[in-house]
Amino acid sequence: MDWSPHIVVRADDDVSVPTAVAALKTFSTGFPDHKATVHCIGLKARAFCKPWTTEGGHTLLDYSSTIKTSQLHFEIVRRTRLPIAIIAGTTVFYEDVSEYSTTKLFGADTIPEWSLTDKIVNVESVEKTLIFVAKPTAVIATLNEMTKFISPSTEVESNDFSKWGGQSIVMGGKIYRQTSGIFNMIFNYDPSLMTNFSSKTADKYETVFGGSAISSTMANLEATGHDTSSYMPFVNAALNEDWEGVKGYRKVFIDSIS
């Protein structure tokens, strides 16, 4: 399948810039002989994104720091009919993933249900590091079908920045949270519309969890009783472009929250 790669880069602080652009640094490994569209949110990472796109013949699109990643994902999908790969800037590629194929609407990895606190449960979700969207028009059609009775048409979504945000319900003395984004809405609506990555595919890349906002992400996890000491060796490896040292971060993160 011929994928058009879209890299979404967001760095919320200066220290996170090196990890927020890991996907650009390793892009040629994951998508050899491809040209990417880089969606740069805010100004902090632009100093890296601008020369990288210019020198490599890629495309750079700039966005205000106020735009939500979930909103941008919707806009990227809505504006194309061709297969696309949506890549988080914090992705580290170890092998070519461009030969991936799926017959479903999209393919991605998942994160199992986990408890943020004894009262707050994050339901199983799509892991948004790398998402192959094979059928963009079908994704939008599914969203229209899902939301037609509860919210305005997605055709006017560009004026609604909150629609694709995380959802929460209170039930049985607990708060259940659904992670933001159109792919999580579809996954929770009908998991059969998505292909879950095999271990062979998942092993071809890694993610720097929290790499877009290192300080605040670690502080938030620590505030809810999570030990982040096991994460920092991987984060530091990414900051130093020691990509081999980043391997295993996803497993450590998931094991720590399970």
Coordinates of C-alpha atoms in Angstrom, one line a residue:
M1 CA 0.0 0.0 0.0
D2 CA 1.4 3.4 -1.0
W3 CA 1.3 5.5 2.2
S4 CA 1.6 9.3 2.4
P5 CA 3.3 10.1 5.7
H6 CA 2.1 12.9 7.9
I7 CA 4.3 13.8 11.0
V8 CA 2.7 15.8 13.8
V9 CA 5.3 17.6 15.9
R10 CA 4.5 19.3 19.1
A11 CA 7.0 20.5 21.7
D12 CA 5.4 22.1 24.8
D13 CA 8.7 23.2 26.3
D14 CA 12.3 23.8 25.1
V15 CA 13.7 20.6 26.8
S16 CA 11.3 18.4 24.9
V17 CA 12.3 19.6 21.4
P18 CA 14.9 16.9 20.8
T19 CA 12.4 14.1 21.6
A20 CA 9.5 15.8 19.9
V21 CA 11.3 15.6 16.5
A22 CA 12.6 12.0 16.9
A23 CA 10.4 10.9 14.0
L24 CA 12.1 13.4 11.7
K25 CA 15.6 12.2 12.7
T26 CA 14.7 8.5 12.0
F27 CA 12.2 9.0 9.2
S28 CA 14.4 7.7 6.4
T29 CA 14.6 4.4 8.3
G30 CA 10.9 4.0 8.7
F31 CA 9.8 5.4 5.3
P32 CA 12.8 5.2 2.9
D33 CA 12.4 7.1 -0.4
H34 CA 9.2 8.9 0.9
K35 CA 8.4 12.6 1.3
A36 CA 6.6 13.7 4.4
T37 CA 4.2 16.4 5.4
V38 CA 5.3 17.8 8.7
H39 CA 2.6 19.5 10.8
C40 CA 4.4 21.7 13.3
I41 CA 2.3 22.9 16.2
G42 CA 3.7 26.0 17.9
L43 CA 7.1 27.6 17.5
K44 CA 9.4 25.7 19.8
A45 CA 10.2 22.8 17.3
R46 CA 10.1 24.9 14.2
A47 CA 13.8 25.7 14.2
F48 CA 14.4 22.0 13.6
C49 CA 11.4 21.3 11.3
K50 CA 12.0 24.2 8.9
P51 CA 15.6 23.2 7.7
W52 CA 14.8 19.5 7.8
T53 CA 11.8 19.9 5.5
T54 CA 13.6 22.3 3.2
E55 CA 16.8 20.2 2.8
G56 CA 14.9 17.0 2.3
G57 CA 12.2 18.2 0.0
H58 CA 9.4 17.6 2.5
T59 CA 6.4 19.9 3.2
L60 CA 6.0 22.0 6.3
L61 CA 2.7 23.3 7.6
D62 CA 2.6 25.5 10.7
Y63 CA -0.1 25.7 13.3
S64 CA -0.9 27.8 16.4
S65 CA 0.0 26.3 19.7
T66 CA -3.7 26.4 20.6
I67 CA -4.7 23.6 18.1
K68 CA -5.4 20.2 19.6
T69 CA -3.6 17.2 18.2
S70 CA -7.0 15.3 18.0
Q71 CA -8.4 18.2 15.9
L72 CA -5.4 18.1 13.6
H73 CA -5.8 14.3 13.1
F74 CA -9.4 14.9 12.0
E75 CA -8.4 17.6 9.6
I76 CA -5.6 15.5 8.0
V77 CA -7.9 12.6 7.5
R78 CA -10.8 14.8 6.2
R79 CA -8.7 16.4 3.5
T80 CA -7.6 13.2 1.7
R81 CA -8.9 10.2 -0.1
L82 CA -5.6 8.4 -0.2
P83 CA -4.0 6.1 2.4
I84 CA -2.0 8.1 4.9
A85 CA 0.3 7.3 7.9
I86 CA -0.1 9.6 10.8
I87 CA 3.1 9.7 12.8
A88 CA 3.8 11.3 16.2
G89 CA 6.9 13.4 16.3
T90 CA 8.1 11.2 19.2
T91 CA 8.3 8.1 17.1
V92 CA 11.7 6.3 16.7
F93 CA 12.0 4.0 13.6
Y94 CA 14.2 1.0 13.6
E95 CA 13.0 -0.7 10.4
D96 CA 11.1 0.1 7.2
V97 CA 7.3 0.2 8.1
S98 CA 6.2 1.5 4.7
E99 CA 5.2 -2.0 3.4
Y100 CA 2.5 -2.3 6.1
S101 CA -1.0 -3.2 4.8
T102 CA -4.5 -3.5 6.2
T103 CA -8.0 -4.1 4.9
K104 CA -9.6 -2.3 7.8
L105 CA -10.2 1.4 8.2
F106 CA -7.0 1.8 10.0
G107 CA -4.2 0.0 11.8
A108 CA -2.5 0.9 15.0
D109 CA -1.3 -0.5 18.4
T110 CA -3.4 -0.3 21.5
I111 CA -2.9 0.5 25.2
P112 CA -4.8 -1.8 27.7
E113 CA -7.2 -0.4 30.2
W114 CA -5.3 1.1 33.2
S115 CA -6.0 2.9 36.4
L116 CA -4.7 6.5 36.8
T117 CA -6.0 6.4 40.4
D118 CA -8.2 4.1 42.4
K119 CA -11.2 6.1 41.1
I120 CA -10.1 7.0 37.6
V121 CA -9.9 4.3 34.9
N122 CA -8.5 4.9 31.4
V123 CA -10.3 2.5 29.1
E124 CA -8.4 0.5 26.4
S125 CA -7.3 2.9 23.8
V126 CA -5.5 3.4 20.5
E127 CA -1.8 4.1 20.9
K128 CA -1.3 7.2 18.7
T129 CA 2.4 6.9 17.9
L130 CA 1.8 5.4 14.5
I131 CA -1.6 5.1 12.7
F132 CA -2.0 3.8 9.2
V133 CA -5.3 5.1 7.8
A134 CA -6.1 2.9 4.8
K135 CA -9.6 4.3 4.2
P136 CA -9.9 8.0 5.1
T137 CA -13.3 8.5 3.5
A138 CA -14.7 5.5 5.3
V139 CA -13.3 6.9 8.6
I140 CA -15.2 10.2 8.0
A141 CA -18.3 8.3 7.0
T142 CA -18.2 6.2 10.2
L143 CA -17.7 9.4 12.3
N144 CA -20.7 11.0 10.6
E145 CA -22.8 7.9 11.3
M146 CA -21.7 7.8 14.9
T147 CA -22.2 11.5 15.7
K148 CA -25.3 12.4 13.6
F149 CA -27.7 12.0 16.6
I150 CA -25.5 13.6 19.2
S151 CA -23.5 16.5 17.6
P152 CA -23.4 18.7 14.5
S153 CA -22.0 17.3 11.2
T154 CA -18.3 16.7 11.1
E155 CA -18.3 18.8 7.9
V156 CA -18.3 21.9 10.1
E157 CA -15.9 20.5 12.6
S158 CA -13.1 23.0 11.9
N159 CA -15.0 25.5 14.1
D160 CA -15.3 23.0 17.1
F161 CA -12.0 22.4 18.9
S162 CA -13.5 20.3 21.7
K163 CA -15.5 17.7 19.8
W164 CA -12.7 15.1 19.5
G165 CA -11.5 15.6 23.1
G166 CA -11.4 12.9 25.7
Q167 CA -14.7 11.6 27.1
S168 CA -15.6 10.7 30.6
I169 CA -18.5 8.9 32.3
V170 CA -19.2 8.2 36.0
M171 CA -20.4 4.7 36.7
G172 CA -20.4 2.4 39.7
G173 CA -18.3 4.8 41.9
K174 CA -15.6 5.3 39.3
I175 CA -14.8 7.7 36.5
Y176 CA -14.1 6.0 33.2
R177 CA -12.1 8.0 30.6
Q178 CA -11.8 7.5 26.9
T179 CA -8.6 9.0 25.4
S180 CA -9.1 11.8 22.9
G181 CA -9.3 11.5 19.1
I182 CA -11.3 10.2 16.3
F183 CA -9.5 6.8 16.2
N184 CA -10.4 6.1 19.9
M185 CA -14.0 7.0 19.1
I186 CA -14.1 4.5 16.3
F187 CA -12.2 1.9 18.2
N188 CA -14.6 2.1 21.2
Y189 CA -17.6 2.1 18.8
D190 CA -16.5 -1.0 16.9
P191 CA -13.0 -2.5 17.4
S192 CA -13.5 -4.7 14.3
L193 CA -13.0 -1.6 12.2
M194 CA -9.3 -1.5 13.2
T195 CA -6.3 -3.8 12.8
N196 CA -4.2 -4.2 15.9
F197 CA -0.5 -4.3 15.0
S198 CA 1.2 -7.6 15.2
S199 CA 4.4 -7.8 17.3
K200 CA 6.4 -7.9 14.1
T201 CA 5.1 -4.5 13.1
A202 CA 5.2 -3.0 16.6
D203 CA 8.9 -4.0 17.0
K204 CA 9.8 -1.9 14.0
Y205 CA 9.4 1.4 15.9
E206 CA 9.3 2.8 19.4
T207 CA 7.8 5.8 21.0
V208 CA 9.2 8.3 23.5
F209 CA 6.2 8.5 25.9
G210 CA 5.8 12.0 27.2
G211 CA 8.4 13.3 24.7
S212 CA 6.4 16.3 23.7
A213 CA 6.1 17.6 27.2
I214 CA 8.6 15.8 29.4
S215 CA 8.4 17.9 32.6
S216 CA 4.6 18.1 32.8
T217 CA 4.0 14.5 31.8
M218 CA 6.3 13.2 34.5
A219 CA 4.9 15.6 37.0
N220 CA 1.3 14.6 36.3
L221 CA 2.2 10.9 36.6
E222 CA 4.0 11.4 39.8
A223 CA 1.1 13.4 41.2
T224 CA -1.1 10.4 40.8
G225 CA 1.3 8.0 42.5
H226 CA 3.2 6.6 39.5
D227 CA 6.9 6.0 39.8
T228 CA 8.6 7.6 36.7
S229 CA 12.2 6.7 37.5
S230 CA 12.0 3.7 35.1
Y231 CA 11.0 6.0 32.2
M232 CA 13.9 8.5 32.5
P233 CA 16.7 6.3 31.1
F234 CA 14.7 5.9 27.9
V235 CA 13.9 9.7 27.7
N236 CA 17.5 10.6 28.3
A237 CA 18.6 8.1 25.6
A238 CA 16.2 9.8 23.1
L239 CA 17.5 13.3 24.2
N240 CA 21.0 12.1 23.3
E241 CA 19.9 10.3 20.0
D242 CA 20.8 6.9 21.5
W243 CA 18.0 5.2 19.6
E244 CA 19.0 1.7 20.7
G245 CA 18.6 3.0 24.3
V246 CA 15.0 3.9 23.6
K247 CA 14.1 0.3 22.7
G248 CA 11.7 -1.3 25.2
Y249 CA 10.2 2.0 26.5
R250 CA 6.7 1.2 25.4
K251 CA 6.8 -2.2 27.2
V252 CA 8.2 -0.6 30.4
F253 CA 5.5 2.1 30.3
I254 CA 2.6 -0.4 29.7
D255 CA 3.9 -2.8 32.3
S256 CA 4.2 0.0 34.8
I257 CA 0.6 1.1 34.4
S258 CA -1.0 -2.4 34.1

